[in-house]
Amino acid sequence: MAKIILLGAPGCGKGTVAGRLVDELHIPAISTGDIFRKNLSENTPLGLKAKGYMEKGELVPDGLVIDLVADRLGEDDAKDGYLLDGFPRTIPQAEALDGILAKGGAGIDKVFYINVPRDVLISRIAGRRVCDSCGKTYHVTNFPPRAEGTCDVCGSGLIQRKDDNEDTAANRIDVYERDTAPLADYYRKTGLLVELDGTAGPDALKEAMLRELS
Ligand code: ADP
Ligand code: ZN
């Protein structure tokens, strides 16, 4: 029954911990990045609009993102709670979310802010590999698959996201610091913010989050 926001730089481990947390809480994880990537791979009109921004590591314009999330939060499985991974990412997005929630009633329960030093972010992103089919993520040295280049879960090939090269990753972190980091203050003022050390690893992070929620 929780409504949770995950806040943190690219490579901080949001996606990984999101998967583990929702498995326990039985709420959907809503990742705007995943939604855009799916649209991109299916060449939908939304995917085509988002493509150029994503490949440069820029943010997709607020208008496109906000409508998408408003629709997604209106779906049945999101009635009792959800975990937002990658949204909001700008102050206007956070204000829009407040507007959406005010219409629907109950608000956010916790905002987890995951801190990771910049050099760790870059090496995590540059070494990240993703299953082409089921989306599971690996890291070439920190969390390698059993057989190189092959997903442990489904046997499909692993790929590197187009925006996971070092140059684009550095730009994404700069964009994060400029546009998204100010959200920490936004949510600190509401008393919802919980800061966590993202170097602790996904299971320790998940346990810390569960403690905060209980
Ligand atoms: P990461 O957090 O690792 O950078 P995501 O998978 O969350 O990656 O997002 C990938 C890309 O999708 C972003 O760089 C951006 O272009 C776009 N995107 C995702 N969520 C948003 C959002 N809330 N607002 C604007 N752009 C977004
Ligand atoms: Zn797989």
CSV table of N, CA, C and O and ligand atoms in Angstrom, one decimal, residues 8-11 14 31-34 36-37 53-54 57-62 65 85-89 93 128 161 163 172, ligand 1:
chain,number,residue,atom,x,y,z
A,8,GLY,N,17.8,9.5,-7.6
A,8,GLY,CA,19.3,9.2,-7.5
A,8,GLY,C,19.8,9.3,-8.9
A,8,GLY,O,19.1,9.2,-9.9
A,9,ALA,N,21.1,9.5,-9.0
A,9,ALA,CA,21.8,9.7,-10.3
A,9,ALA,C,21.7,8.4,-11.2
A,9,ALA,O,21.5,7.3,-10.6
A,10,PRO,N,22.0,8.6,-12.5
A,10,PRO,CA,22.1,7.4,-13.3
A,10,PRO,C,23.2,6.5,-12.8
A,10,PRO,O,24.3,7.0,-12.4
A,11,GLY,N,23.0,5.2,-12.7
A,11,GLY,CA,24.0,4.3,-12.2
A,11,GLY,C,23.9,4.2,-10.6
A,11,GLY,O,24.7,3.4,-10.1
A,14,LYS,N,19.1,2.5,-8.8
A,14,LYS,CA,17.6,2.6,-8.7
A,14,LYS,C,16.8,1.4,-9.3
A,14,LYS,O,16.0,0.9,-8.6
A,31,SER,N,9.0,2.6,-14.3
A,31,SER,CA,10.2,3.2,-14.7
A,31,SER,C,10.0,4.0,-16.0
A,31,SER,O,9.7,3.4,-17.1
A,32,THR,N,10.1,5.3,-16.0
A,32,THR,CA,9.8,6.1,-17.2
A,32,THR,C,10.9,5.7,-18.3
A,32,THR,O,10.6,5.7,-19.5
A,33,GLY,N,12.2,5.5,-17.8
A,33,GLY,CA,13.2,5.1,-18.8
A,33,GLY,C,12.8,3.8,-19.5
A,33,GLY,O,13.0,3.7,-20.7
A,34,ASP,N,12.3,2.8,-18.8
A,34,ASP,CA,11.9,1.6,-19.4
A,34,ASP,C,10.7,1.8,-20.4
A,34,ASP,O,10.7,1.2,-21.5
A,36,PHE,N,10.1,4.5,-22.0
A,36,PHE,CA,10.6,5.2,-23.2
A,36,PHE,C,11.4,4.2,-24.1
A,36,PHE,O,11.2,4.2,-25.3
A,37,ARG,N,12.2,3.4,-23.5
A,37,ARG,CA,13.0,2.4,-24.2
A,37,ARG,C,12.1,1.4,-25.0
A,37,ARG,O,12.3,1.1,-26.1
A,53,TYR,N,16.6,12.9,-27.7
A,53,TYR,CA,16.9,13.3,-26.3
A,53,TYR,C,17.7,12.2,-25.6
A,53,TYR,O,18.7,12.4,-25.0
A,54,MET,N,17.1,11.0,-25.7
A,54,MET,CA,17.7,9.9,-24.9
A,54,MET,C,19.1,9.5,-25.4
A,54,MET,O,20.0,9.3,-24.6
A,57,GLY,N,21.5,11.8,-24.0
A,57,GLY,CA,21.6,11.8,-22.5
A,57,GLY,C,20.9,13.0,-22.0
A,57,GLY,O,21.1,13.4,-20.8
A,58,GLU,N,20.0,13.6,-22.8
A,58,GLU,CA,19.2,14.8,-22.3
A,58,GLU,C,17.9,14.3,-21.8
A,58,GLU,O,17.5,13.2,-22.1
A,59,LEU,N,17.2,15.1,-21.1
A,59,LEU,CA,15.9,14.8,-20.6
A,59,LEU,C,14.8,14.9,-21.7
A,59,LEU,O,14.9,15.9,-22.5
A,60,VAL,N,13.9,14.0,-21.8
A,60,VAL,CA,12.7,14.2,-22.6
A,60,VAL,C,11.9,15.4,-22.1
A,60,VAL,O,11.8,15.5,-20.9
A,61,PRO,N,11.3,16.2,-23.0
A,61,PRO,CA,10.5,17.3,-22.5
A,61,PRO,C,9.5,17.0,-21.5
A,61,PRO,O,8.8,15.9,-21.6
A,62,ASP,N,9.3,17.8,-20.4
A,62,ASP,CA,8.4,17.5,-19.3
A,62,ASP,C,7.0,17.1,-19.8
A,62,ASP,O,6.3,16.2,-19.3
A,65,VAL,N,6.5,13.5,-20.7
A,65,VAL,CA,6.7,12.6,-19.6
A,65,VAL,C,5.5,12.7,-18.7
A,65,VAL,O,5.0,11.6,-18.2
A,85,ASP,N,10.4,5.0,-10.5
A,85,ASP,CA,11.8,5.0,-10.8
A,85,ASP,C,12.1,5.8,-12.0
A,85,ASP,O,11.8,5.5,-13.1
A,86,GLY,N,12.7,7.0,-11.7
A,86,GLY,CA,13.0,7.9,-12.9
A,86,GLY,C,12.0,9.0,-13.1
A,86,GLY,O,12.1,9.7,-14.1
A,87,PHE,N,11.1,9.1,-12.2
A,87,PHE,CA,10.1,10.2,-12.3
A,87,PHE,C,9.7,10.5,-10.9
A,87,PHE,O,9.5,9.6,-10.1
A,88,PRO,N,9.6,11.8,-10.5
A,88,PRO,CA,9.9,13.0,-11.2
A,88,PRO,C,11.4,13.2,-11.3
A,88,PRO,O,12.2,12.7,-10.5
A,89,ARG,N,11.8,14.0,-12.4
A,89,ARG,CA,13.2,14.2,-12.6
A,89,ARG,C,13.4,15.7,-12.8
A,89,ARG,O,14.6,16.1,-13.0
A,93,GLN,N,8.1,18.5,-13.1
A,93,GLN,CA,7.5,17.1,-13.0
A,93,GLN,C,7.0,16.8,-11.6
A,93,GLN,O,5.9,16.2,-11.4
A,128,ARG,N,27.8,-1.6,-17.4
A,128,ARG,CA,26.5,-2.2,-17.4
A,128,ARG,C,26.2,-2.9,-18.7
A,128,ARG,O,26.4,-2.4,-19.8
A,161,ARG,N,23.3,-0.5,-23.4
A,161,ARG,CA,22.4,0.6,-23.8
A,161,ARG,C,23.2,1.6,-24.5
A,161,ARG,O,24.3,1.9,-24.2
A,163,ASP,N,23.0,4.7,-24.5
A,163,ASP,CA,23.4,5.9,-23.7
A,163,ASP,C,24.3,5.5,-22.5
A,163,ASP,O,24.6,6.3,-21.7
A,172,ARG,N,24.7,12.6,-18.8
A,172,ARG,CA,23.5,12.3,-18.0
A,172,ARG,C,23.7,12.7,-16.5
A,172,ARG,O,22.8,13.1,-15.9
B,1,ADP,P1,19.2,6.5,-16.0
B,1,ADP,O1,18.6,6.9,-14.7
B,1,ADP,O2,20.1,5.4,-15.9
B,1,ADP,O3,19.8,7.7,-16.7
B,1,ADP,P2,16.6,5.9,-17.2
B,1,ADP,O4,16.4,4.6,-17.7
B,1,ADP,O5,15.8,6.3,-16.0
B,1,ADP,O6,18.2,6.1,-17.0
B,1,ADP,O7,16.3,7.0,-18.4
B,1,ADP,C1,16.9,6.9,-19.6
B,1,ADP,C2,16.5,8.2,-20.4
B,1,ADP,O8,15.1,8.3,-20.6
B,1,ADP,C3,16.9,9.5,-19.8
B,1,ADP,O9,18.3,9.9,-20.0
B,1,ADP,C4,15.9,10.5,-20.4
B,1,ADP,O10,16.3,10.8,-21.7
B,1,ADP,C5,14.7,9.7,-20.5
B,1,ADP,N1,13.8,9.8,-19.3
B,1,ADP,C6,13.5,8.9,-18.4
B,1,ADP,N2,12.7,9.4,-17.4
B,1,ADP,C7,12.5,10.7,-17.7
B,1,ADP,C8,11.9,11.8,-17.1
B,1,ADP,N3,11.2,11.6,-15.9
B,1,ADP,N4,12.0,13.0,-17.6
B,1,ADP,C9,12.6,13.2,-18.8
B,1,ADP,N5,13.3,12.3,-19.4
B,1,ADP,C10,13.3,11.0,-18.9
